[in-house]
CSV table of C-alpha atoms in Angstrom, one decimal:
chain,number,residue,atom,x,y,z
L,106,MET,CA,62.4,-20.9,40.4
L,107,THR,CA,61.0,-21.3,36.8
L,108,GLU,CA,60.8,-18.5,34.3
L,109,GLN,CA,57.0,-18.4,34.6
L,110,THR,CA,57.2,-18.2,38.4
L,111,ARG,CA,59.8,-15.3,38.1
L,112,ASP,CA,57.5,-13.5,35.6
L,113,ALA,CA,54.5,-14.0,38.0
L,114,ALA,CA,56.6,-12.6,41.0
L,115,ALA,CA,57.7,-9.6,38.9
L,116,ALA,CA,54.1,-8.9,37.9
L,117,GLU,CA,53.0,-9.1,41.6
L,118,ALA,CA,55.7,-6.6,42.6
L,119,ALA,CA,54.7,-4.1,39.8
L,120,TYR,CA,51.0,-4.4,40.5
L,121,GLU,CA,49.0,-1.3,41.2
L,122,PRO,CA,45.2,-1.7,41.6
L,123,ASP,CA,43.1,-0.1,38.8
L,124,PRO,CA,40.3,1.9,40.5
L,125,ARG,CA,38.0,0.9,37.7
L,126,ARG,CA,38.7,-2.8,38.0
L,127,TRP,CA,35.3,-3.9,39.3
L,128,ARG,CA,33.4,-1.9,36.7
L,129,VAL,CA,35.6,-3.4,34.0
L,130,LEU,CA,34.9,-6.8,35.4
L,131,ALA,CA,31.1,-6.1,35.3
L,132,VAL,CA,31.2,-5.1,31.6
L,133,SER,CA,33.4,-8.0,30.6
L,134,LEU,CA,31.1,-10.5,32.4
L,135,VAL,CA,28.0,-9.1,30.7
L,136,VAL,CA,29.7,-9.7,27.4
L,137,GLY,CA,30.9,-13.2,28.6
L,138,PHE,CA,27.3,-14.0,29.7
L,139,MET,CA,26.0,-13.2,26.2
L,140,SER,CA,28.5,-15.4,24.5
L,141,LEU,CA,28.0,-18.3,26.9
L,142,LEU,CA,24.3,-18.0,26.9
L,143,ASP,CA,24.2,-18.5,23.1
L,144,VAL,CA,25.6,-22.0,23.6
L,145,THR,CA,22.4,-23.2,25.4
L,146,ILE,CA,19.7,-20.7,24.7
L,147,VAL,CA,19.0,-22.2,21.3
L,148,ASN,CA,18.4,-25.7,22.6
L,149,VAL,CA,14.7,-25.0,23.3
L,150,ALA,CA,14.3,-23.2,20.0
L,151,VAL,CA,15.2,-26.2,17.7
L,152,PRO,CA,11.5,-27.2,17.0
L,153,SER,CA,10.6,-23.6,16.3
L,154,ILE,CA,13.5,-23.0,14.0
L,155,ARG,CA,12.9,-26.2,12.1
L,156,ALA,CA,9.2,-25.3,11.6
L,157,GLY,CA,9.9,-21.7,10.7
L,158,LEU,CA,12.6,-22.5,8.1
L,159,ASP,CA,11.0,-25.8,6.9
L,160,THR,CA,14.3,-27.7,7.1
L,161,SER,CA,15.6,-31.0,8.3
L,162,ALA,CA,16.5,-31.9,11.9
L,163,ALA,CA,20.2,-32.6,10.8
L,164,THR,CA,20.5,-29.0,9.4
L,165,VAL,CA,18.9,-27.4,12.5
L,166,GLN,CA,21.4,-29.5,14.6
L,167,TRP,CA,24.2,-27.4,13.0
L,168,VAL,CA,22.4,-24.2,14.1
L,169,VAL,CA,23.1,-25.5,17.6
L,170,SER,CA,26.4,-27.2,17.1
L,171,GLY,CA,28.1,-24.9,14.6
L,172,TYR,CA,28.3,-22.2,17.2
L,173,ALA,CA,30.0,-24.6,19.7
L,174,LEU,CA,32.4,-25.9,17.1
L,175,ALA,CA,33.6,-22.4,15.9
L,176,PHE,CA,33.7,-21.2,19.6
L,177,GLY,CA,35.9,-24.1,20.7
L,178,MET,CA,38.3,-23.7,17.8
L,179,THR,CA,39.1,-20.0,18.3
L,180,LEU,CA,39.4,-19.7,22.1
L,181,VAL,CA,43.2,-20.2,22.5
L,182,ALA,CA,43.9,-18.0,19.4
L,183,GLY,CA,41.6,-15.4,20.7
L,184,GLY,CA,43.3,-15.4,24.1
L,185,ARG,CA,46.7,-15.2,22.5
L,186,LEU,CA,45.6,-12.2,20.3
L,187,GLY,CA,44.4,-10.5,23.4
L,188,ASP,CA,47.7,-11.1,25.2
L,189,ALA,CA,49.6,-9.7,22.3
L,190,HIS,CA,47.5,-6.9,20.9
L,191,GLY,CA,45.4,-5.7,23.8
L,192,ARG,CA,42.3,-7.0,25.3
L,193,ARG,CA,40.3,-3.9,24.7
L,194,ARG,CA,41.1,-4.2,21.0
L,195,LEU,CA,40.1,-7.9,20.8
L,196,MET,CA,36.9,-7.3,22.8
L,197,THR,CA,36.0,-4.6,20.4
L,198,ILE,CA,36.6,-6.7,17.3
L,199,GLY,CA,35.0,-9.8,18.8
L,200,LEU,CA,31.9,-7.9,20.0
L,201,VAL,CA,31.4,-6.1,16.7
L,202,GLY,CA,31.5,-9.5,15.0
L,203,PHE,CA,29.2,-11.0,17.6
L,204,VAL,CA,26.6,-8.2,17.2
L,205,VAL,CA,26.7,-8.3,13.4
L,206,SER,CA,26.5,-12.1,13.2
L,207,SER,CA,23.7,-12.2,15.9
L,208,ALA,CA,21.7,-9.8,13.7
L,209,ALA,CA,22.4,-12.0,10.7
L,210,VAL,CA,21.1,-15.1,12.5
L,211,GLY,CA,18.0,-13.3,13.7
L,212,LEU,CA,17.2,-12.0,10.2
L,213,ALA,CA,18.3,-15.2,8.2
L,214,PRO,CA,15.9,-16.0,5.4
L,215,ASN,CA,16.9,-19.7,5.1
L,216,ALA,CA,18.7,-22.5,7.0
L,217,ALA,CA,22.0,-22.1,5.0
L,218,ALA,CA,22.3,-18.5,6.0
L,219,ILE,CA,21.6,-19.2,9.7
L,220,VAL,CA,24.2,-21.9,9.8
L,221,VAL,CA,26.9,-19.7,8.3
L,222,ALA,CA,25.9,-16.8,10.6
L,223,ARG,CA,26.1,-19.1,13.6
L,224,LEU,CA,29.6,-20.2,12.7
L,225,ALA,CA,30.6,-16.5,12.5
L,226,GLN,CA,28.9,-15.9,15.8
L,227,GLY,CA,30.8,-18.7,17.5
L,228,ALA,CA,34.1,-17.5,16.1
L,229,SER,CA,33.4,-14.0,17.4
L,230,ALA,CA,32.6,-15.5,20.8
L,231,GLY,CA,35.9,-17.3,20.8
L,232,LEU,CA,37.7,-14.0,20.5
L,233,LEU,CA,35.6,-12.4,23.3
L,234,THR,CA,35.4,-15.1,26.0
L,235,PRO,CA,39.2,-15.6,26.9
L,236,GLN,CA,39.5,-11.9,27.5
L,237,ASN,CA,37.6,-12.4,30.7
L,238,SER,CA,40.2,-14.6,32.3
L,239,GLY,CA,43.0,-12.4,30.8
L,240,LEU,CA,41.5,-9.2,32.3
L,241,ILE,CA,41.1,-10.9,35.7
L,242,GLN,CA,44.7,-12.0,35.6
L,243,GLN,CA,45.7,-8.4,34.7
L,244,LEU,CA,43.5,-6.4,37.1
L,245,PHE,CA,43.3,-8.5,40.3
L,246,ARG,CA,45.7,-10.1,42.8
L,247,GLY,CA,45.4,-12.2,45.9
L,248,GLU,CA,41.9,-12.7,47.5
L,249,GLU,CA,40.4,-10.1,45.0
L,250,ARG,CA,41.4,-12.4,42.1
L,251,GLY,CA,39.5,-15.3,43.8
L,252,ARG,CA,36.4,-13.1,44.2
L,253,ALA,CA,36.7,-12.0,40.6
L,254,PHE,CA,36.9,-15.6,39.4
L,255,GLY,CA,34.0,-16.3,41.7
L,256,MET,CA,31.9,-13.8,39.7
L,257,PHE,CA,33.2,-15.4,36.5
L,258,GLY,CA,32.2,-18.9,37.7
L,259,PHE,CA,28.8,-17.5,38.7
L,260,THR,CA,28.4,-16.1,35.1
L,261,VAL,CA,29.4,-19.5,33.5
L,262,ALA,CA,27.0,-21.5,35.7
L,263,VAL,CA,24.1,-19.1,35.4
L,264,ALA,CA,24.5,-18.7,31.6
L,265,SER,CA,24.6,-22.4,31.1
L,266,ALA,CA,21.5,-23.1,33.3
L,267,THR,CA,19.3,-20.1,32.4
L,268,GLY,CA,19.8,-20.3,28.6
L,269,PRO,CA,16.8,-22.7,28.2
L,270,LEU,CA,14.7,-20.6,30.6
L,271,ILE,CA,15.3,-17.3,28.7
L,272,GLY,CA,14.8,-19.1,25.4
L,273,GLY,CA,11.6,-20.7,26.5
L,274,ALA,CA,10.2,-17.5,28.0
L,275,LEU,CA,10.9,-15.5,24.8
L,276,ILE,CA,9.3,-18.1,22.6
L,277,GLY,CA,6.3,-18.4,24.9
L,278,LEU,CA,5.9,-14.6,24.9
L,279,LEU,CA,6.5,-13.8,21.3
L,280,GLY,CA,5.4,-17.0,19.5
L,281,ASP,CA,7.4,-19.5,17.6
L,282,GLU,CA,8.5,-17.4,14.6
L,283,ARG,CA,9.3,-14.1,16.3
L,284,GLY,CA,10.4,-15.9,19.4
L,285,TRP,CA,13.4,-17.8,18.0
L,286,ARG,CA,14.6,-14.8,16.1
L,287,SER,CA,14.4,-12.7,19.2
L,288,LEU,CA,16.9,-15.0,20.9
L,289,PHE,CA,19.6,-13.6,18.6
L,290,LEU,CA,18.3,-10.1,17.9
L,291,VAL,CA,18.3,-9.3,21.6
L,292,ASN,CA,22.1,-9.5,21.5
L,293,VAL,CA,22.2,-6.4,19.2
L,294,PRO,CA,21.1,-3.6,21.6
L,295,ILE,CA,22.9,-5.2,24.6
L,296,GLY,CA,26.1,-5.6,22.6
L,297,LEU,CA,26.0,-2.0,21.3
L,298,VAL,CA,25.8,-0.7,24.9
L,299,ALA,CA,28.5,-3.0,26.0
L,300,LEU,CA,30.7,-1.9,23.1
L,301,VAL,CA,30.5,1.8,24.3
L,302,LEU,CA,31.4,0.7,27.8
L,303,ILE,CA,34.3,-1.4,26.6
L,304,ARG,CA,35.8,1.5,24.7
L,305,ARG,CA,35.4,3.8,27.8
L,306,LEU,CA,36.5,1.4,30.6
L,307,VAL,CA,38.6,-1.5,29.5
L,308,PRO,CA,42.3,-0.7,29.8
L,309,ASP,CA,45.0,-1.6,27.3
L,310,ASN,CA,47.5,-4.4,28.3
L,311,PRO,CA,50.3,-2.7,30.3
L,312,ASP,CA,52.7,-5.4,29.2
L,313,ALA,CA,51.9,-5.0,25.5
L,314,GLU,CA,52.8,-1.3,25.8
L,315,ALA,CA,55.8,-1.6,28.1
L,316,ASP,CA,57.6,-4.5,26.5
L,317,ALA,CA,59.1,-3.2,23.2
L,318,ASP,CA,60.7,-6.5,22.5
L,319,ARG,CA,57.5,-8.4,22.6
L,320,ASP,CA,56.7,-10.2,19.3
L,321,PRO,CA,53.1,-9.2,18.4
L,322,ARG,CA,52.8,-11.8,15.7
L,323,VAL,CA,50.5,-14.7,16.2
L,324,ASP,CA,51.8,-18.3,15.7
L,325,LEU,CA,49.7,-19.1,12.7
L,326,PRO,CA,51.0,-22.7,12.2
L,327,GLY,CA,50.4,-23.4,15.9
L,328,ALA,CA,46.9,-21.9,15.6
L,329,LEU,CA,46.1,-24.1,12.6
L,330,LEU,CA,47.4,-27.3,14.2
L,331,LEU,CA,45.5,-26.6,17.4
L,332,GLY,CA,42.4,-25.7,15.5
L,333,LEU,CA,42.6,-28.9,13.5
L,334,ALA,CA,43.1,-30.9,16.7
L,335,VAL,CA,40.1,-29.4,18.3
L,336,LEU,CA,38.1,-29.9,15.1
L,337,SER,CA,39.1,-33.6,15.0
L,338,VAL,CA,37.4,-34.0,18.5
L,339,LEU,CA,34.5,-31.6,18.3
L,340,PHE,CA,33.2,-32.4,14.8
L,341,PRO,CA,32.8,-36.2,15.4
L,342,LEU,CA,31.2,-35.6,18.8
L,343,ILE,CA,28.8,-33.0,17.5
L,344,SER,CA,27.9,-35.2,14.5
L,345,LEU,CA,27.2,-38.1,16.9
L,346,GLU,CA,24.7,-35.9,18.7
L,347,GLY,CA,22.9,-35.6,15.4
L,348,GLY,CA,23.0,-39.4,14.8
L,349,ALA,CA,25.9,-39.6,12.4
L,350,GLY,CA,28.6,-42.1,13.6
L,351,LEU,CA,30.9,-42.2,10.5
L,352,PRO,CA,32.8,-39.0,11.5
L,353,LEU,CA,34.0,-40.7,14.6
L,354,VAL,CA,37.0,-42.0,12.5
L,355,LEU,CA,38.3,-38.4,12.7
L,356,LEU,CA,39.1,-39.0,16.3
L,357,LEU,CA,42.1,-41.0,15.1
L,358,ALA,CA,43.6,-37.8,13.8
L,359,PHE,CA,43.7,-36.2,17.2
L,360,PRO,CA,46.8,-37.9,18.7
L,361,PRO,CA,49.1,-37.0,15.8
L,362,LEU,CA,47.7,-33.5,15.5
L,363,ALA,CA,48.1,-32.9,19.3
L,364,TRP,CA,51.7,-34.2,19.1
L,365,ALA,CA,52.5,-32.0,16.1
L,366,PHE,CA,51.1,-29.0,18.0
L,367,VAL,CA,53.1,-29.6,21.1
L,368,HIS,CA,56.3,-30.3,19.1
L,369,TRP,CA,55.8,-27.1,17.1
L,370,GLU,CA,55.2,-25.0,20.2
L,371,VAL,CA,58.3,-26.3,21.9
L,372,ARG,CA,60.3,-25.5,18.7
L,373,THR,CA,58.8,-22.0,18.5
L,374,VAL,CA,59.9,-21.3,22.1
L,375,ARG,CA,63.4,-22.6,21.4
L,376,GLN,CA,63.7,-20.3,18.4
L,377,GLY,CA,62.9,-17.3,20.6
L,378,ARG,CA,59.5,-16.6,19.0
L,379,SER,CA,56.2,-16.2,20.8
L,380,PRO,CA,54.2,-19.4,20.8
L,381,LEU,CA,50.4,-19.7,20.6
L,382,LEU,CA,50.4,-21.4,24.0
L,383,ASP,CA,53.6,-22.0,26.0
L,384,VAL,CA,53.1,-25.8,26.6
L,385,SER,CA,55.7,-25.6,29.4
L,386,LEU,CA,52.7,-24.4,31.4
L,387,LEU,CA,51.5,-28.0,31.5
L,388,ARG,CA,54.6,-29.1,33.4
L,389,GLY,CA,56.1,-25.9,34.8
L,390,LEU,CA,53.3,-24.4,36.8
L,391,PRO,CA,51.7,-26.1,39.8
L,392,GLY,CA,48.1,-27.0,39.3
L,393,TYR,CA,47.6,-26.0,35.6
L,394,ALA,CA,47.6,-29.4,34.0
L,395,ASN,CA,45.4,-30.9,36.8
L,396,GLY,CA,43.1,-27.9,36.6
L,397,LEU,CA,42.7,-28.4,32.9
L,398,LEU,CA,41.8,-32.1,33.5
L,399,VAL,CA,39.4,-31.3,36.4
L,400,GLY,CA,37.6,-28.6,34.3
L,401,THR,CA,37.3,-30.8,31.2
L,402,LEU,CA,35.9,-33.7,33.2
L,403,TYR,CA,33.5,-31.6,35.1
L,404,PHE,CA,32.0,-30.0,32.0
L,405,THR,CA,31.8,-33.5,30.4
L,406,GLY,CA,29.5,-34.6,33.3
L,407,PHE,CA,27.8,-31.2,33.9
L,408,THR,CA,26.5,-29.7,30.6
L,409,GLY,CA,25.1,-32.9,29.2
L,410,ILE,CA,22.7,-33.1,32.1
L,411,PHE,CA,20.8,-30.1,30.8
L,412,LEU,CA,20.5,-31.3,27.3
L,413,VAL,CA,19.2,-34.8,28.4
L,414,LEU,CA,16.7,-33.3,30.8
L,415,SER,CA,15.5,-30.8,28.2
L,416,VAL,CA,14.9,-33.5,25.6
L,417,HIS,CA,13.4,-35.9,28.2
L,418,LEU,CA,11.0,-33.5,29.8
L,419,GLN,CA,9.7,-32.2,26.4
L,420,GLU,CA,9.7,-35.3,24.3
L,421,GLY,CA,9.4,-38.0,27.1
L,422,GLU,CA,7.0,-36.2,29.5
L,423,GLY,CA,5.3,-33.7,27.2
L,424,PHE,CA,6.4,-30.5,29.0
L,425,SER,CA,6.5,-27.1,27.3
L,426,PRO,CA,9.8,-25.4,26.7
L,427,LEU,CA,9.1,-22.9,29.4
L,428,HIS,CA,8.0,-25.5,31.9
L,429,THR,CA,11.1,-27.5,31.2
L,430,ALA,CA,13.3,-24.5,31.7
L,431,LEU,CA,11.6,-23.6,34.9
L,432,LEU,CA,12.3,-27.0,36.3
L,433,MET,CA,16.0,-26.7,35.7
L,434,THR,CA,16.3,-23.1,36.9
L,435,PRO,CA,16.9,-24.2,40.6
L,436,PHE,CA,20.4,-25.2,39.4
L,437,ALA,CA,21.1,-21.6,38.5
L,438,PHE,CA,19.8,-20.4,41.8
L,439,GLY,CA,22.0,-22.8,43.7
L,440,ALA,CA,25.1,-21.9,41.7
L,441,ALA,CA,24.3,-18.2,42.2
L,442,VAL,CA,24.5,-18.8,46.0
L,443,THR,CA,27.8,-20.6,46.1
L,444,SER,CA,29.9,-19.2,43.2
L,445,PRO,CA,30.9,-15.9,44.8
L,446,LEU,CA,31.3,-17.6,48.2
L,447,ALA,CA,33.7,-20.2,46.7
L,448,GLY,CA,35.7,-17.5,45.0
L,449,ARG,CA,36.3,-15.9,48.4
L,450,LEU,CA,37.1,-19.1,50.2
L,451,VAL,CA,39.5,-20.6,47.6
L,452,GLY,CA,42.5,-18.4,48.7
L,453,ARG,CA,42.2,-19.8,52.2
L,454,VAL,CA,41.0,-23.3,51.7
L,455,GLY,CA,42.5,-24.2,48.3
L,456,ARG,CA,41.6,-27.3,46.4
L,457,ARG,CA,39.4,-28.6,49.2
L,458,VAL,CA,36.7,-26.2,48.0
L,459,THR,CA,36.6,-28.2,44.7
L,460,LEU,CA,36.4,-31.5,46.6
L,461,VAL,CA,33.5,-30.5,48.7
L,462,ALA,CA,31.7,-28.8,45.8
L,463,LEU,CA,32.0,-31.8,43.5
L,464,SER,CA,30.8,-34.1,46.3
L,465,VAL,CA,27.7,-31.9,46.8
L,466,MET,CA,27.2,-31.7,43.0
L,467,MET,CA,27.3,-35.5,42.8
L,468,THR,CA,24.9,-35.9,45.6
L,469,GLY,CA,22.4,-33.7,43.8
L,470,THR,CA,22.9,-35.6,40.6
L,471,ALA,CA,22.4,-39.0,42.3
L,472,LEU,CA,19.2,-37.6,43.9
L,473,ALA,CA,18.0,-36.4,40.5
L,474,ALA,CA,18.7,-39.8,38.9
L,475,TRP,CA,16.6,-41.5,41.6
L,476,LEU,CA,13.7,-39.0,41.4
L,477,VAL,CA,13.6,-38.5,37.6
L,478,THR,CA,11.3,-41.5,37.2
L,479,SER,CA,8.6,-39.9,39.5
L,480,PRO,CA,5.2,-39.2,38.0
L,481,PRO,CA,5.3,-36.1,35.7
L,482,ASP,CA,2.9,-34.1,37.9
L,483,THR,CA,5.2,-34.5,40.9
L,484,LEU,CA,8.5,-33.7,39.2
L,485,TRP,CA,8.5,-30.0,40.3
L,486,TRP,CA,8.4,-31.0,43.9
L,487,THR,CA,10.9,-33.9,43.5
L,488,LEU,CA,13.4,-33.1,40.7
L,489,ALA,CA,13.7,-29.3,41.3
L,490,PRO,CA,15.2,-29.6,44.9
L,491,ALA,CA,17.7,-32.1,43.5
L,492,MET,CA,18.7,-29.7,40.8
L,493,PHE,CA,19.0,-26.9,43.4
L,494,LEU,CA,21.4,-29.1,45.5
L,495,ALA,CA,23.4,-30.0,42.3
L,496,GLY,CA,23.6,-26.2,41.6
L,497,ILE,CA,24.9,-25.5,45.2
L,498,GLY,CA,27.8,-27.9,44.4
L,499,GLY,CA,28.3,-26.8,40.8
L,500,GLY,CA,28.7,-23.2,41.8
L,501,GLY,CA,31.7,-24.1,43.8
L,502,VAL,CA,33.6,-25.9,41.1
L,503,ILE,CA,34.3,-23.5,38.2
L,504,SER,CA,35.6,-20.4,39.9
L,505,PRO,CA,38.0,-22.2,42.3
L,506,ASN,CA,39.3,-24.3,39.5
L,507,PHE,CA,40.1,-21.2,37.4
L,508,THR,CA,41.7,-19.4,40.3
L,509,LEU,CA,43.9,-22.4,41.3
L,510,SER,CA,44.8,-23.3,37.7
L,511,LEU,CA,45.8,-19.7,36.7
L,512,ALA,CA,47.3,-18.7,40.1
L,513,GLU,CA,50.9,-18.6,38.8
L,514,VAL,CA,50.3,-17.8,35.2
L,515,PRO,CA,51.9,-14.4,34.3
L,516,PRO,CA,49.3,-11.8,33.2
L,517,ARG,CA,51.0,-11.6,29.8
L,518,MET,CA,49.9,-15.2,29.1
L,519,GLY,CA,46.6,-15.0,31.0
L,520,GLY,CA,44.4,-14.9,27.9
L,521,ALA,CA,46.0,-17.9,26.1
L,522,ALA,CA,46.1,-20.0,29.3
L,523,GLY,CA,42.5,-19.2,30.1
L,524,GLY,CA,41.5,-19.9,26.6
L,525,ALA,CA,43.1,-23.3,26.8
L,526,LEU,CA,41.1,-24.0,30.0
L,527,GLN,CA,37.9,-22.9,28.2
L,528,THR,CA,38.8,-25.0,25.2
L,529,GLY,CA,38.9,-28.0,27.5
L,530,GLN,CA,35.4,-27.0,28.8
L,531,ARG,CA,34.0,-26.8,25.2
L,532,ILE,CA,35.4,-30.2,24.4
L,533,GLY,CA,34.1,-31.6,27.7
L,534,SER,CA,30.7,-30.1,26.9
L,535,ALA,CA,30.5,-31.7,23.5
L,536,LEU,CA,31.8,-35.0,24.8
L,537,GLY,CA,29.3,-35.0,27.6
L,538,ALA,CA,26.3,-34.1,25.4
L,539,ALA,CA,27.2,-36.9,22.9
L,540,LEU,CA,27.8,-39.4,25.7
L,541,LEU,CA,24.7,-38.7,27.7
L,542,MET,CA,22.4,-38.4,24.7
L,543,THR,CA,23.7,-41.7,23.3
L,544,VAL,CA,23.0,-43.4,26.6
L,545,TYR,CA,19.5,-41.8,26.8
L,546,GLN,CA,18.6,-42.8,23.2
L,547,ALA,CA,20.0,-46.4,23.6
L,548,VAL,CA,18.2,-47.1,26.8
L,549,ASN,CA,15.0,-45.4,25.7
L,550,ALA,CA,14.9,-47.8,22.7
L,551,LEU,CA,14.9,-50.7,25.1
L,552,THR,CA,12.8,-49.6,28.0
L,553,SER,CA,11.1,-46.2,28.7
L,554,ALA,CA,12.0,-42.5,28.7
L,555,PRO,CA,12.2,-42.1,32.5
L,556,VAL,CA,14.5,-45.1,32.9
L,557,ALA,CA,16.6,-43.7,30.0
L,558,ALA,CA,16.9,-40.4,31.8
L,559,ARG,CA,18.0,-42.1,34.9
L,560,ALA,CA,20.7,-44.1,33.0
L,561,ALA,CA,22.0,-40.8,31.4
L,562,LEU,CA,22.2,-39.1,34.8
L,563,LEU,CA,24.1,-42.2,36.2
L,564,ALA,CA,26.5,-41.9,33.3
L,565,ALA,CA,27.0,-38.2,34.3
L,566,LEU,CA,27.7,-39.4,37.8
L,567,VAL,CA,30.4,-41.7,36.7
L,568,VAL,CA,32.2,-38.9,34.8
L,569,LEU,CA,31.8,-36.6,37.8
L,570,SER,CA,33.4,-39.3,39.9
L,571,ILE,CA,36.4,-39.3,37.7
L,572,ALA,CA,36.6,-35.5,38.0
L,573,LEU,CA,36.5,-35.9,41.8
L,574,ALA,CA,39.3,-38.4,41.6
L,575,ALA,CA,41.4,-35.9,39.5
L,576,ALA,CA,40.6,-33.2,42.1
L,577,VAL,CA,41.8,-35.4,44.9
L,578,ARG,CA,45.0,-36.2,43.1
L,579,SER,CA,45.6,-32.4,42.6
L,580,TRP,CA,44.9,-31.8,46.3
L,581,ARG,CA,47.3,-34.5,47.4
L,582,ALA,CA,49.9,-33.0,45.0
L,583,GLY,CA,49.6,-29.7,46.8
L,584,ASP,CA,48.2,-27.9,43.7
């Protein structure tokens, strides 16, 4: 029995259900929804922000991408800080930063101010989001944990899919100038209410109080190495979305940085100090490494679909932001149906839930690729059902993958381990957006926008096929 397995068994034996656990989960998911929503809600606002601030397309691209970059770089460190110093404290710090930076974005007088504020907003979200998985590890066990991760998966899927809809609705209702600013200012009142509820409901980490020998210090060299490794991947991919190819050379820095991070973490553990992320998780816990791979590949194929369709429907077909968002909303409805159900089933069915869900997701994506070339006036009756089917499948991927990947992770490491999974998702999202937009733009230059959209969706299907192969491998391994 490994040390991690013994820790998990001890935690199970000492577990006493917190009567407030479902209310705590509800509050944490509202906060998580806010932070994840801000990844996609701004996509439909790019033209309005550019016109309102009279700036270049490349600068506005950083309004979108700077958030994702800072978000991805701080997830693991945020999870580790929550594990070490208490999730209520980190949620408080992160939410205060998120509210203040959201107000700064909404009131920004120029493009430079909004980019800086978006970076701060993304870093704050990176402190907030991993506390969700850490709290679920801490507060839930058995089938209840699967149900809790089901609600978390529902939150991730719905936030990703409804961001453009909410953004388009606010801009349509309030106009371009006030509309794009309201996308960020709305976080302020919601965040302040959530802050009060966090202080009243979210418990401290029992391990952090009970274990007097725990080292509360954060592994700063490890955090720096991991941050640079993530930066070496995300920055080139985000730059590629904006049309700049030269930063791709930074990808060459990823292998040595990743090696240095792993080497440092192993050395840190050997010296008896607390690592940023115990890399023995990758080989010592069943399912964790495979879960990380499946999640990263799924997000690579999944999130780029929304960006491509948003661009295609608005620029290629002339749809309004609101009409575009409405056409993609069926995905969210489909995910809303299956996410909680998948969370309940995963404890009994295991990895097979992921296999079936990915297969359904791929069927919906293939159908969308076939129907996306339909006449524009028929897309609502053709593309929308395909998106609903894809959502039915997509809702069954995220929550089971989290549940299975973190099943034997001790609660004291739940935040950092969950943060690593979400870092993979952020990298996958950036990679998928860059890949699918590159395919779309390249094919559009040679043929037509509908054919380009089909090619991008087929590229997503290829990536999802690789994710399915990884899930099959994990299932055969008994993870």
